Amino acid sequence: MLKETRFARLTQNSANKICIINTDTLRFVEENETAHQIRLLEPQRFDAGKDRLAQFEVHLPGLLFQMRQGLQGTLDFPFLSNACHDLLGLEPTQIYARPSRFDALIIDEDKASWLDSLRISAQQGQSLNWEGRIRIDAWQDIKWINIRATPQACRGQSMQWTGLMSNITQSKKQEEEIRQSRKQLAELAAHVEEVREQERARIGRDLHDDLGGNLTAIKMMLAQLAKRLPSDNADCTQRISDLDALLDHSIESMHRLAADLRPGILDAGLVAALEWLTQELRHQTGIDFQLASKHTDIALDPKLATGLFRIAQEACNNICKHAKASTVTLLLHNTQSELLMEIIDNGCGMDPEAARSPDSFGLRSMHERSVAMGGTFSVASRQEKGSIISVCIPVLEQLEDCEPDC
């Protein structure tokens, strides 16, 4: 029911109905609650909101905060949740009173990255996502924390962030353990490879010196025996000839095995070894293998030279088996303190999924060798367009001043 009047007053009638009267309109607001209950409604809602916020904070995996940056770049914190002490070792009131206490917690090595992250977030309006370490002297502890927050521009060109700080110390420790484990595995793999190369060299020397010497001695004695046989004994002469041919084949096989284990030409340098490799493969497969290098020799640590040679050897063997290529080029060139080797073929290319397969032991072996030498390994390929295998390693030695051979 609505009635108009020319005066204003506030009254309460005997039926507990509140009458709110103003100069233009008289309204009767009927309530089932008493005036006392109406007055208590807002405080009850406020208390319920506080309870819900407290429950929300309890289940948060970190510290809920609001942070504000003034025009002078100083920070203050309008709000910090109750997890403040557990994470930062300080009560919220302590940081409210002196916000610089938070900056003092960040260790010196990480302060630059913290300030850069703040600056980029404020200038570009991007979400703040920073990981760094804080030192809590009272606990003699260093923690890793992650700060994620959403920026919002405020009046006066200041910036405010609302977000969450969380303790990521445990995950960082696990990351470090994984990193150390991978490093140890890489070192072990490099050591195993070094031992294997040494064993290959030893076996190659034994084949060449011991078995090669014995086969040569047998060939000489067989030649002396042939001279003593009657010239009219055709059967014995044929047998001697067959044995001599078999010895020649055995000596050739021995030399090939010794070279496959460790080519002696490696002692003459990487360029000479790769030139020998391309000639051998061209002769064995009929594929046009070519070496292109700006230098006739490159001063390298023998371990690096051996590693690069093995990568080239493995790559060329894979090309011969799978690529169906007619032309293969090995490129060697330097870029200041780095040496780049590329193996380029015009074959059928490779499937990227197959290249990432756990069964691609050849590619994995090349990758591990490159990493062990402190370098990088990459493969670029297109179906029916061939492939490019690239290995780039840092070298401390300077390239020798030699005339180009191509």
mmCIF file of C-alpha atoms in Angstrom:
data_model
loop_
_atom_site.group_PDB
_atom_site.id
_atom_site.type_symbol
_atom_site.label_atom_id
_atom_site.label_comp_id
_atom_site.label_asym_id
_atom_site.label_seq_id
_atom_site.Cartn_x
_atom_site.Cartn_y
_atom_site.Cartn_z
ATOM 1 C CA MET A 1 0.000 0.000 0.000
ATOM 2 C CA LEU A 2 1.437 3.385 -1.050
ATOM 3 C CA LYS A 3 0.408 6.789 0.298
ATOM 4 C CA GLU A 4 1.926 10.202 -0.399
ATOM 5 C CA THR A 5 2.478 12.896 2.285
ATOM 6 C CA ARG A 6 4.170 16.260 2.581
ATOM 7 C CA PHE A 7 6.223 15.519 5.731
ATOM 8 C CA ALA A 8 8.988 13.147 6.711
ATOM 9 C CA ARG A 9 9.404 11.019 9.838
ATOM 10 C CA LEU A 10 10.432 7.510 10.985
ATOM 11 C CA THR A 11 8.083 5.566 13.296
ATOM 12 C CA GLN A 12 7.243 2.035 14.415
ATOM 13 C CA ASN A 13 3.612 0.972 15.004
ATOM 14 C CA SER A 14 2.212 -1.581 17.436
ATOM 15 C CA ALA A 15 2.178 -4.350 14.780
ATOM 16 C CA ASN A 16 5.949 -4.140 14.543
ATOM 17 C CA LYS A 17 5.761 -2.601 11.049
ATOM 18 C CA ILE A 18 8.480 -0.132 10.101
ATOM 19 C CA CYS A 19 7.238 3.041 8.461
ATOM 20 C CA ILE A 20 9.873 4.915 6.410
ATOM 21 C CA ILE A 21 8.542 8.298 5.497
ATOM 22 C CA ASN A 22 10.137 10.904 3.262
ATOM 23 C CA THR A 23 8.922 14.154 1.831
ATOM 24 C CA ASP A 24 7.696 12.708 -1.469
ATOM 25 C CA THR A 25 6.589 9.178 -0.708
ATOM 26 C CA LEU A 26 5.232 7.239 2.230
ATOM 27 C CA ARG A 27 5.965 3.536 2.049
ATOM 28 C CA PHE A 28 4.905 0.800 4.409
ATOM 29 C CA VAL A 29 7.521 -1.944 4.549
ATOM 30 C CA GLU A 30 6.156 -4.998 6.238
ATOM 31 C CA GLU A 31 8.736 -7.379 7.651
ATOM 32 C CA ASN A 32 8.316 -10.789 9.316
ATOM 33 C CA GLU A 33 11.377 -10.040 11.354
ATOM 34 C CA THR A 34 11.521 -7.577 14.185
ATOM 35 C CA ALA A 35 13.390 -4.324 13.919
ATOM 36 C CA HIS A 36 16.069 -5.804 16.157
ATOM 37 C CA GLN A 37 16.565 -8.768 13.793
ATOM 38 C CA ILE A 38 16.846 -6.414 10.819
ATOM 39 C CA ARG A 39 19.577 -4.463 12.554
ATOM 40 C CA LEU A 40 21.507 -7.734 13.167
ATOM 41 C CA LEU A 41 21.231 -8.959 9.578
ATOM 42 C CA GLU A 42 24.280 -7.151 8.145
ATOM 43 C CA PRO A 43 26.686 -8.129 10.981
ATOM 44 C CA GLN A 44 25.621 -11.774 10.567
ATOM 45 C CA ARG A 45 26.341 -11.651 6.844
ATOM 46 C CA PHE A 46 29.724 -10.088 7.531
ATOM 47 C CA ASP A 47 30.643 -12.790 10.069
ATOM 48 C CA ALA A 48 29.563 -15.521 7.632
ATOM 49 C CA GLY A 49 31.735 -13.962 4.925
ATOM 50 C CA LYS A 50 34.706 -13.911 7.282
ATOM 51 C CA ASP A 51 34.172 -17.583 8.107
ATOM 52 C CA ARG A 52 34.021 -18.537 4.452
ATOM 53 C CA LEU A 53 37.209 -16.547 3.740
ATOM 54 C CA ALA A 54 38.971 -18.262 6.660
ATOM 55 C CA GLN A 55 37.969 -21.691 5.333
ATOM 56 C CA PHE A 56 39.165 -20.687 1.863
ATOM 57 C CA GLU A 57 42.562 -19.608 3.242
ATOM 58 C CA VAL A 58 42.989 -22.879 5.149
ATOM 59 C CA HIS A 59 42.646 -24.913 1.963
ATOM 60 C CA LEU A 60 44.913 -22.674 -0.135
ATOM 61 C CA PRO A 61 48.372 -24.193 -0.871
ATOM 62 C CA GLY A 62 50.170 -20.978 -0.001
ATOM 63 C CA LEU A 63 49.926 -17.347 0.990
ATOM 64 C CA LEU A 64 47.115 -15.232 -0.470
ATOM 65 C CA PHE A 65 48.234 -11.618 -0.886
ATOM 66 C CA GLN A 66 47.612 -8.211 -2.370
ATOM 67 C CA MET A 67 50.662 -6.170 -3.298
ATOM 68 C CA ARG A 68 50.772 -2.581 -4.486
ATOM 69 C CA GLN A 69 53.567 -0.630 -6.169
ATOM 70 C CA GLY A 70 53.590 3.128 -5.853
ATOM 71 C CA LEU A 71 54.856 5.687 -8.332
ATOM 72 C CA GLN A 72 58.274 5.635 -6.664
ATOM 73 C CA GLY A 73 58.524 1.836 -7.098
ATOM 74 C CA THR A 74 58.059 1.037 -3.409
ATOM 75 C CA LEU A 75 55.924 -1.951 -2.464
ATOM 76 C CA ASP A 76 53.328 -2.324 0.236
ATOM 77 C CA PHE A 77 50.903 -5.114 1.070
ATOM 78 C CA PRO A 78 47.235 -4.196 1.706
ATOM 79 C CA PHE A 79 46.445 -7.840 2.515
ATOM 80 C CA LEU A 80 48.316 -10.961 3.612
ATOM 81 C CA SER A 81 46.594 -14.178 4.668
ATOM 82 C CA ASN A 82 47.311 -16.118 7.856
ATOM 83 C CA ALA A 83 49.826 -18.368 6.075
ATOM 84 C CA CYS A 84 52.280 -15.460 6.041
ATOM 85 C CA HIS A 85 54.261 -16.638 9.068
ATOM 86 C CA ASP A 86 54.515 -20.241 7.872
ATOM 87 C CA LEU A 87 55.933 -19.179 4.509
ATOM 88 C CA LEU A 88 57.898 -16.000 5.225
ATOM 89 C CA GLY A 89 58.651 -16.306 8.932
ATOM 90 C CA LEU A 90 56.952 -12.958 9.589
ATOM 91 C CA GLU A 91 53.520 -12.002 10.844
ATOM 92 C CA PRO A 92 51.319 -9.975 8.490
ATOM 93 C CA THR A 93 51.418 -7.028 10.894
ATOM 94 C CA GLN A 94 55.204 -6.914 10.673
ATOM 95 C CA ILE A 95 55.095 -6.579 6.882
ATOM 96 C CA TYR A 96 52.184 -4.117 7.049
ATOM 97 C CA ALA A 97 54.300 -1.920 9.340
ATOM 98 C CA ARG A 98 57.452 -2.202 7.205
ATOM 99 C CA PRO A 99 56.911 -3.672 3.696
ATOM 100 C CA SER A 100 60.649 -3.541 2.960
ATOM 101 C CA ARG A 101 60.987 -6.599 5.187
ATOM 102 C CA PHE A 102 59.717 -8.694 2.278
ATOM 103 C CA ASP A 103 62.388 -7.375 -0.126
ATOM 104 C CA ALA A 104 65.014 -8.082 2.505
ATOM 105 C CA LEU A 105 64.057 -11.772 2.484
ATOM 106 C CA ILE A 106 64.995 -12.237 -1.203
ATOM 107 C CA ILE A 107 68.603 -13.357 -1.561
ATOM 108 C CA ASP A 108 70.929 -11.036 -3.443
ATOM 109 C CA GLU A 109 71.429 -13.386 -6.427
ATOM 110 C CA ASP A 110 67.675 -13.418 -7.167
ATOM 111 C CA LYS A 111 66.767 -9.764 -6.570
ATOM 112 C CA ALA A 112 67.526 -8.703 -10.131
ATOM 113 C CA SER A 113 65.175 -11.309 -11.607
ATOM 114 C CA TRP A 114 62.465 -10.299 -9.097
ATOM 115 C CA LEU A 115 62.672 -6.639 -10.064
ATOM 116 C CA ASP A 116 62.717 -7.518 -13.781
ATOM 117 C CA SER A 117 59.602 -9.664 -13.404
ATOM 118 C CA LEU A 118 57.799 -6.857 -11.568
ATOM 119 C CA ARG A 119 58.802 -4.302 -14.180
ATOM 120 C CA ILE A 120 57.684 -6.448 -17.135
ATOM 121 C CA SER A 121 54.385 -7.317 -15.459
ATOM 122 C CA ALA A 122 53.659 -3.660 -14.658
ATOM 123 C CA GLN A 123 54.665 -2.303 -18.079
ATOM 124 C CA GLN A 124 53.005 -4.956 -20.223
ATOM 125 C CA GLY A 125 50.100 -5.907 -17.962
ATOM 126 C CA GLN A 126 51.208 -9.547 -17.975
ATOM 127 C CA SER A 127 50.612 -11.977 -15.151
ATOM 128 C CA LEU A 128 53.450 -12.064 -12.652
ATOM 129 C CA ASN A 129 55.145 -15.467 -12.426
ATOM 130 C CA TRP A 130 58.438 -15.490 -10.526
ATOM 131 C CA GLU A 131 60.514 -18.193 -8.864
ATOM 132 C CA GLY A 132 63.290 -17.327 -6.471
ATOM 133 C CA ARG A 133 64.884 -17.924 -3.101
ATOM 134 C CA ILE A 134 64.291 -16.237 0.233
ATOM 135 C CA ARG A 135 66.454 -16.445 3.333
ATOM 136 C CA ILE A 136 64.791 -16.656 6.757
ATOM 137 C CA ASP A 137 67.558 -15.896 9.250
ATOM 138 C CA ALA A 138 65.497 -16.794 12.318
ATOM 139 C CA TRP A 139 65.106 -20.349 11.003
ATOM 140 C CA GLN A 140 68.512 -20.455 9.274
ATOM 141 C CA ASP A 141 66.668 -21.633 6.197
ATOM 142 C CA ILE A 142 66.558 -20.852 2.470
ATOM 143 C CA LYS A 143 63.316 -21.531 0.616
ATOM 144 C CA TRP A 144 62.286 -21.512 -2.995
ATOM 145 C CA ILE A 145 59.004 -19.655 -3.526
ATOM 146 C CA ASN A 146 56.770 -19.124 -6.521
ATOM 147 C CA ILE A 147 54.753 -15.905 -6.855
ATOM 148 C CA ARG A 148 51.835 -15.863 -9.284
ATOM 149 C CA ALA A 149 49.644 -12.788 -9.444
ATOM 150 C CA THR A 150 47.352 -10.832 -11.742
ATOM 151 C CA PRO A 151 48.106 -7.113 -12.208
ATOM 152 C CA GLN A 152 45.507 -4.361 -12.061
ATOM 153 C CA ALA A 153 46.086 -0.682 -12.705
ATOM 154 C CA CYS A 154 44.960 1.593 -9.862
ATOM 155 C CA ARG A 155 44.304 5.303 -9.574
ATOM 156 C CA GLY A 156 47.331 7.515 -9.797
ATOM 157 C CA GLN A 157 49.105 5.105 -12.212
ATOM 158 C CA SER A 158 50.074 2.718 -9.433
ATOM 159 C CA MET A 159 49.831 -1.054 -9.937
ATOM 160 C CA GLN A 160 48.292 -3.677 -7.717
ATOM 161 C CA TRP A 161 48.737 -7.475 -7.870
ATOM 162 C CA THR A 162 46.485 -10.106 -6.364
ATOM 163 C CA GLY A 163 47.815 -13.627 -6.217
ATOM 164 C CA LEU A 164 49.383 -16.499 -4.372
ATOM 165 C CA MET A 165 52.840 -17.228 -2.951
ATOM 166 C CA SER A 166 53.702 -20.909 -2.556
ATOM 167 C CA ASN A 167 56.609 -22.948 -1.251
ATOM 168 C CA ILE A 168 58.275 -24.893 -4.097
ATOM 169 C CA THR A 169 61.426 -25.936 -2.214
ATOM 170 C CA GLN A 170 60.637 -29.634 -2.411
ATOM 171 C CA SER A 171 59.978 -29.605 -6.140
ATOM 172 C CA LYS A 172 63.197 -27.626 -6.707
ATOM 173 C CA LYS A 173 65.134 -30.214 -4.703
ATOM 174 C CA GLN A 174 63.635 -32.961 -6.838
ATOM 175 C CA GLU A 175 64.530 -31.053 -10.009
ATOM 176 C CA GLU A 176 68.102 -30.684 -8.782
ATOM 177 C CA GLU A 177 68.300 -34.383 -7.920
ATOM 178 C CA ILE A 178 67.058 -35.280 -11.413
ATOM 179 C CA ARG A 179 69.536 -32.823 -12.945
ATOM 180 C CA GLN A 180 72.415 -34.298 -10.952
ATOM 181 C CA SER A 181 71.308 -37.824 -11.829
ATOM 182 C CA ARG A 182 71.250 -36.972 -15.531
ATOM 183 C CA LYS A 183 74.650 -35.326 -15.238
ATOM 184 C CA GLN A 184 76.094 -38.407 -13.566
ATOM 185 C CA LEU A 185 74.559 -40.663 -16.220
ATOM 186 C CA ALA A 186 76.029 -38.460 -18.951
ATOM 187 C CA GLU A 187 79.447 -38.570 -17.274
ATOM 188 C CA LEU A 188 79.181 -42.341 -16.929
ATOM 189 C CA ALA A 189 78.175 -42.694 -20.587
ATOM 190 C CA ALA A 190 81.108 -40.504 -21.624
ATOM 191 C CA HIS A 191 83.478 -42.586 -19.496
ATOM 192 C CA VAL A 192 82.112 -45.842 -20.947
ATOM 193 C CA GLU A 193 82.531 -44.444 -24.458
ATOM 194 C CA GLU A 194 86.101 -43.372 -23.710
ATOM 195 C CA VAL A 195 86.939 -46.810 -22.334
ATOM 196 C CA ARG A 196 85.336 -48.418 -25.374
ATOM 197 C CA GLU A 197 87.416 -46.272 -27.721
ATOM 198 C CA GLN A 198 90.544 -47.253 -25.836
ATOM 199 C CA GLU A 199 89.553 -50.920 -26.074
ATOM 200 C CA ARG A 200 88.854 -50.547 -29.788
ATOM 201 C CA ALA A 201 92.288 -49.016 -30.313
ATOM 202 C CA ARG A 202 93.925 -51.843 -28.341
ATOM 203 C CA ILE A 203 92.090 -54.572 -30.253
ATOM 204 C CA GLY A 204 92.865 -52.818 -33.546
ATOM 205 C CA ARG A 205 96.572 -52.730 -32.688
ATOM 206 C CA ASP A 206 96.514 -56.407 -31.662
ATOM 207 C CA LEU A 207 94.798 -57.357 -34.902
ATOM 208 C CA HIS A 208 97.274 -55.393 -36.971
ATOM 209 C CA ASP A 209 100.449 -56.296 -35.083
ATOM 210 C CA ASP A 210 99.773 -59.834 -33.858
ATOM 211 C CA LEU A 211 97.259 -61.431 -36.215
ATOM 212 C CA GLY A 212 98.442 -59.385 -39.191
ATOM 213 C CA GLY A 213 102.030 -60.382 -38.514
ATOM 214 C CA ASN A 214 101.115 -64.070 -38.206
ATOM 215 C CA LEU A 215 99.116 -64.050 -41.437
ATOM 216 C CA THR A 216 101.981 -62.354 -43.277
ATOM 217 C CA ALA A 217 104.438 -64.943 -41.904
ATOM 218 C CA ILE A 218 102.172 -67.790 -43.033
ATOM 219 C CA LYS A 219 101.977 -66.259 -46.511
ATOM 220 C CA MET A 220 105.779 -66.061 -46.713
ATOM 221 C CA MET A 221 106.235 -69.674 -45.558
ATOM 222 C CA LEU A 222 103.584 -70.823 -48.016
ATOM 223 C CA ALA A 223 105.501 -69.085 -50.826
ATOM 224 C CA GLN A 224 108.718 -70.887 -49.772
ATOM 225 C CA LEU A 225 106.849 -74.193 -49.625
ATOM 226 C CA ALA A 226 105.465 -73.616 -53.136
ATOM 227 C CA LYS A 227 109.018 -73.260 -54.483
ATOM 228 C CA ARG A 228 109.968 -76.699 -53.112
ATOM 229 C CA LEU A 229 107.025 -78.534 -54.617
ATOM 230 C CA PRO A 230 107.500 -80.340 -57.939
ATOM 231 C CA SER A 231 106.397 -78.159 -60.809
ATOM 232 C CA ASP A 232 104.546 -81.039 -62.436
ATOM 233 C CA ASN A 233 102.236 -81.580 -59.401
ATOM 234 C CA ALA A 234 99.201 -79.635 -60.623
ATOM 235 C CA ASP A 235 97.020 -80.607 -57.654
ATOM 236 C CA CYS A 236 99.465 -79.297 -55.046
ATOM 237 C CA THR A 237 100.095 -76.167 -57.092
ATOM 238 C CA GLN A 238 96.361 -75.424 -57.220
ATOM 239 C CA ARG A 239 95.999 -75.990 -53.457
ATOM 240 C CA ILE A 240 98.906 -73.664 -52.770
ATOM 241 C CA SER A 241 97.316 -71.038 -55.008
ATOM 242 C CA ASP A 242 93.956 -71.393 -53.213
ATOM 243 C CA LEU A 243 95.629 -71.077 -49.800
ATOM 244 C CA ASP A 244 97.500 -67.986 -50.954
ATOM 245 C CA ALA A 245 94.262 -66.371 -52.162
ATOM 246 C CA LEU A 246 92.563 -67.255 -48.864
ATOM 247 C CA LEU A 247 95.429 -65.679 -46.944
ATOM 248 C CA ASP A 248 95.169 -62.509 -49.034
ATOM 249 C CA HIS A 249 91.428 -62.302 -48.284
ATOM 250 C CA SER A 250 92.070 -62.885 -44.553
ATOM 251 C CA ILE A 251 94.711 -60.162 -44.433
ATOM 252 C CA GLU A 252 92.365 -57.750 -46.211
ATOM 253 C CA SER A 253 89.538 -58.586 -43.771
ATOM 254 C CA MET A 254 91.890 -58.098 -40.846
ATOM 255 C CA HIS A 255 92.887 -54.651 -42.087
ATOM 256 C CA ARG A 256 89.230 -53.717 -42.592
ATOM 257 C CA LEU A 257 88.290 -54.872 -39.073
ATOM 258 C CA ALA A 258 91.191 -52.968 -37.554
ATOM 259 C CA ALA A 259 90.209 -49.838 -39.489
ATOM 260 C CA ASP A 260 86.573 -50.176 -38.426
ATOM 261 C CA LEU A 261 87.625 -50.470 -34.793
ATOM 262 C CA ARG A 262 89.777 -47.354 -34.999
ATOM 263 C CA PRO A 263 91.150 -45.991 -38.254
ATOM 264 C CA GLY A 264 94.832 -45.230 -37.922
ATOM 265 C CA ILE A 265 94.229 -42.231 -40.165
ATOM 266 C CA LEU A 266 92.588 -40.518 -37.171
ATOM 267 C CA ASP A 267 96.098 -39.835 -35.913
ATOM 268 C CA ALA A 268 96.520 -37.597 -38.970
ATOM 269 C CA GLY A 269 93.547 -35.395 -37.947
ATOM 270 C CA LEU A 270 89.798 -35.133 -38.355
ATOM 271 C CA VAL A 271 89.805 -33.832 -41.941
ATOM 272 C CA ALA A 272 92.042 -36.653 -43.146
ATOM 273 C CA ALA A 273 89.898 -39.231 -41.325
ATOM 274 C CA LEU A 274 86.682 -37.910 -42.869
ATOM 275 C CA GLU A 275 88.297 -37.853 -46.311
ATOM 276 C CA TRP A 276 89.257 -41.508 -45.850
ATOM 277 C CA LEU A 277 85.705 -42.313 -44.664
ATOM 278 C CA THR A 278 84.074 -40.737 -47.733
ATOM 279 C CA GLN A 279 86.451 -42.583 -50.076
ATOM 280 C CA GLU A 280 85.787 -45.931 -48.401
ATOM 281 C CA LEU A 281 82.011 -45.471 -48.473
ATOM 282 C CA ARG A 282 82.084 -44.284 -52.086
ATOM 283 C CA HIS A 283 84.029 -47.407 -53.027
ATOM 284 C CA GLN A 284 81.850 -49.795 -50.975
ATOM 285 C CA THR A 285 78.373 -48.421 -51.748
ATOM 286 C CA GLY A 286 78.608 -46.552 -55.047
ATOM 287 C CA ILE A 287 76.985 -43.504 -53.396
ATOM 288 C CA ASP A 288 78.647 -40.174 -54.176
ATOM 289 C CA PHE A 289 80.143 -39.215 -50.794
ATOM 290 C CA GLN A 290 81.955 -35.860 -50.730
ATOM 291 C CA LEU A 291 83.793 -33.858 -48.064
ATOM 292 C CA ALA A 292 83.711 -30.051 -48.131
ATOM 293 C CA SER A 293 86.040 -28.258 -45.709
ATOM 294 C CA LYS A 294 87.705 -24.844 -45.724
ATOM 295 C CA HIS A 295 90.740 -26.297 -43.951
ATOM 296 C CA THR A 296 93.064 -29.177 -44.716
ATOM 297 C CA ASP A 297 93.465 -29.746 -40.993
ATOM 298 C CA ILE A 298 91.764 -28.653 -37.795
ATOM 299 C CA ALA A 299 93.580 -28.553 -34.462
ATOM 300 C CA LEU A 300 91.303 -30.519 -32.145
ATOM 301 C CA ASP A 301 91.587 -32.501 -28.970
ATOM 302 C CA PRO A 302 91.892 -36.174 -30.012
ATOM 303 C CA LYS A 303 88.772 -37.059 -28.018
ATOM 304 C CA LEU A 304 86.731 -34.438 -29.889
ATOM 305 C CA ALA A 305 88.120 -35.562 -33.232
ATOM 306 C CA THR A 306 87.257 -39.189 -32.444
ATOM 307 C CA GLY A 307 83.764 -38.222 -31.266
ATOM 308 C CA LEU A 308 83.009 -36.228 -34.424
ATOM 309 C CA PHE A 309 84.372 -39.011 -36.602
ATOM 310 C CA ARG A 310 82.133 -41.565 -34.868
ATOM 311 C CA ILE A 311 79.079 -39.332 -35.345
ATOM 312 C CA ALA A 312 79.890 -38.947 -39.053
ATOM 313 C CA GLN A 313 80.471 -42.696 -39.342
ATOM 314 C CA GLU A 314 77.135 -43.521 -37.685
ATOM 315 C CA ALA A 315 75.242 -40.942 -39.748
ATOM 316 C CA CYS A 316 76.726 -42.215 -43.037
ATOM 317 C CA ASN A 317 75.936 -45.830 -42.124
ATOM 318 C CA ASN A 318 72.317 -44.856 -41.406
ATOM 319 C CA ILE A 319 72.111 -43.045 -44.749
ATOM 320 C CA CYS A 320 73.445 -46.097 -46.574
ATOM 321 C CA LYS A 321 70.894 -48.362 -44.870
ATOM 322 C CA HIS A 322 67.734 -46.244 -44.951
ATOM 323 C CA ALA A 323 67.953 -43.002 -46.942
ATOM 324 C CA LYS A 324 68.114 -44.314 -50.544
ATOM 325 C CA ALA A 325 70.346 -41.341 -51.302
ATOM 326 C CA SER A 326 72.561 -40.867 -54.336
ATOM 327 C CA THR A 327 74.621 -37.957 -52.980
ATOM 328 C CA VAL A 328 75.941 -37.283 -49.470
ATOM 329 C CA THR A 329 78.011 -34.236 -48.488
ATOM 330 C CA LEU A 330 79.960 -33.769 -45.267
ATOM 331 C CA LEU A 331 80.495 -30.091 -44.454
ATOM 332 C CA LEU A 332 83.024 -28.808 -41.946
ATOM 333 C CA HIS A 333 83.290 -25.140 -41.069
ATOM 334 C CA ASN A 334 83.983 -23.005 -38.029
ATOM 335 C CA THR A 335 82.111 -20.086 -36.492
ATOM 336 C CA GLN A 336 84.557 -18.291 -34.228
ATOM 337 C CA SER A 337 84.907 -20.634 -31.228
ATOM 338 C CA GLU A 338 82.590 -23.346 -32.579
ATOM 339 C CA LEU A 339 83.021 -26.134 -35.076
ATOM 340 C CA LEU A 340 79.988 -27.152 -37.140
ATOM 341 C CA MET A 341 79.713 -30.467 -38.938
ATOM 342 C CA GLU A 342 76.746 -31.177 -41.224
ATOM 343 C CA ILE A 343 75.894 -34.402 -43.051
ATOM 344 C CA ILE A 344 73.516 -33.642 -45.935
ATOM 345 C CA ASP A 345 71.833 -36.245 -48.143
ATOM 346 C CA ASN A 346 69.282 -36.125 -50.955
ATOM 347 C CA GLY A 347 67.440 -39.277 -49.864
ATOM 348 C CA CYS A 348 63.868 -40.018 -48.854
ATOM 349 C CA GLY A 349 64.075 -38.154 -45.549
ATOM 350 C CA MET A 350 62.894 -39.507 -42.247
ATOM 351 C CA ASP A 351 59.645 -39.550 -40.320
ATOM 352 C CA PRO A 352 59.891 -37.133 -37.326
ATOM 353 C CA GLU A 353 58.008 -39.614 -35.150
ATOM 354 C CA ALA A 354 60.424 -42.385 -36.073
ATOM 355 C CA ALA A 355 63.350 -40.079 -35.279
ATOM 356 C CA ARG A 356 61.964 -39.601 -31.752
ATOM 357 C CA SER A 357 61.279 -43.304 -31.278
ATOM 358 C CA PRO A 358 63.039 -45.032 -28.343
ATOM 359 C CA ASP A 359 64.310 -47.591 -30.863
ATOM 360 C CA SER A 360 66.297 -44.976 -32.815
ATOM 361 C CA PHE A 361 69.558 -45.991 -31.188
ATOM 362 C CA GLY A 362 71.702 -44.482 -33.947
ATOM 363 C CA LEU A 363 70.280 -40.982 -33.499
ATOM 364 C CA ARG A 364 70.341 -41.322 -29.715
ATOM 365 C CA SER A 365 73.980 -42.380 -29.855
ATOM 366 C CA MET A 366 74.878 -39.352 -31.990
ATOM 367 C CA HIS A 367 72.945 -37.055 -29.658
ATOM 368 C CA GLU A 368 74.662 -38.458 -26.549
ATOM 369 C CA ARG A 369 78.101 -38.104 -28.119
ATOM 370 C CA SER A 370 77.364 -34.477 -29.030
ATOM 371 C CA VAL A 371 76.156 -33.643 -25.513
ATOM 372 C CA ALA A 372 79.183 -35.398 -23.973
ATOM 373 C CA MET A 373 81.426 -33.062 -26.015
ATOM 374 C CA GLY A 374 79.464 -30.038 -24.738
ATOM 375 C CA GLY A 375 77.798 -29.497 -28.090
ATOM 376 C CA THR A 376 74.372 -29.619 -29.699
ATOM 377 C CA PHE A 377 72.776 -32.096 -32.080
ATOM 378 C CA SER A 378 69.862 -31.524 -34.461
ATOM 379 C CA VAL A 379 68.127 -33.235 -37.360
ATOM 380 C CA ALA A 380 66.181 -31.454 -40.102
ATOM 381 C CA SER A 381 64.289 -33.623 -42.547
ATOM 382 C CA ARG A 382 61.503 -33.481 -45.126
ATOM 383 C CA GLN A 383 59.850 -36.412 -46.824
ATOM 384 C CA GLU A 384 61.486 -37.071 -50.199
ATOM 385 C CA LYS A 385 63.695 -33.992 -49.687
ATOM 386 C CA GLY A 386 66.564 -35.537 -47.740
ATOM 387 C CA SER A 387 67.962 -34.806 -44.298
ATOM 388 C CA ILE A 388 70.530 -32.605 -42.596
ATOM 389 C CA ILE A 389 72.274 -33.828 -39.454
ATOM 390 C CA SER A 390 74.061 -31.005 -37.629
ATOM 391 C CA VAL A 391 76.577 -31.178 -34.807
ATOM 392 C CA CYS A 392 78.016 -28.032 -33.276
ATOM 393 C CA ILE A 393 80.703 -28.194 -30.587
ATOM 394 C CA PRO A 394 82.724 -25.505 -28.800
ATOM 395 C CA VAL A 395 86.459 -25.649 -29.465
ATOM 396 C CA LEU A 396 89.187 -23.879 -27.515
ATOM 397 C CA GLU A 397 91.915 -24.604 -30.018
ATOM 398 C CA GLN A 398 92.334 -22.286 -32.985
ATOM 399 C CA LEU A 399 92.016 -23.594 -36.525
ATOM 400 C CA GLU A 400 95.348 -24.013 -38.205
ATOM 401 C CA ASP A 401 96.153 -21.643 -41.032
ATOM 402 C CA CYS A 402 95.941 -23.983 -43.978
ATOM 403 C CA GLU A 403 95.007 -23.563 -47.598
ATOM 404 C CA PRO A 404 91.454 -24.627 -48.464
ATOM 405 C CA ASP A 405 91.197 -28.031 -50.094
ATOM 406 C CA CYS A 406 87.868 -27.438 -51.799
#
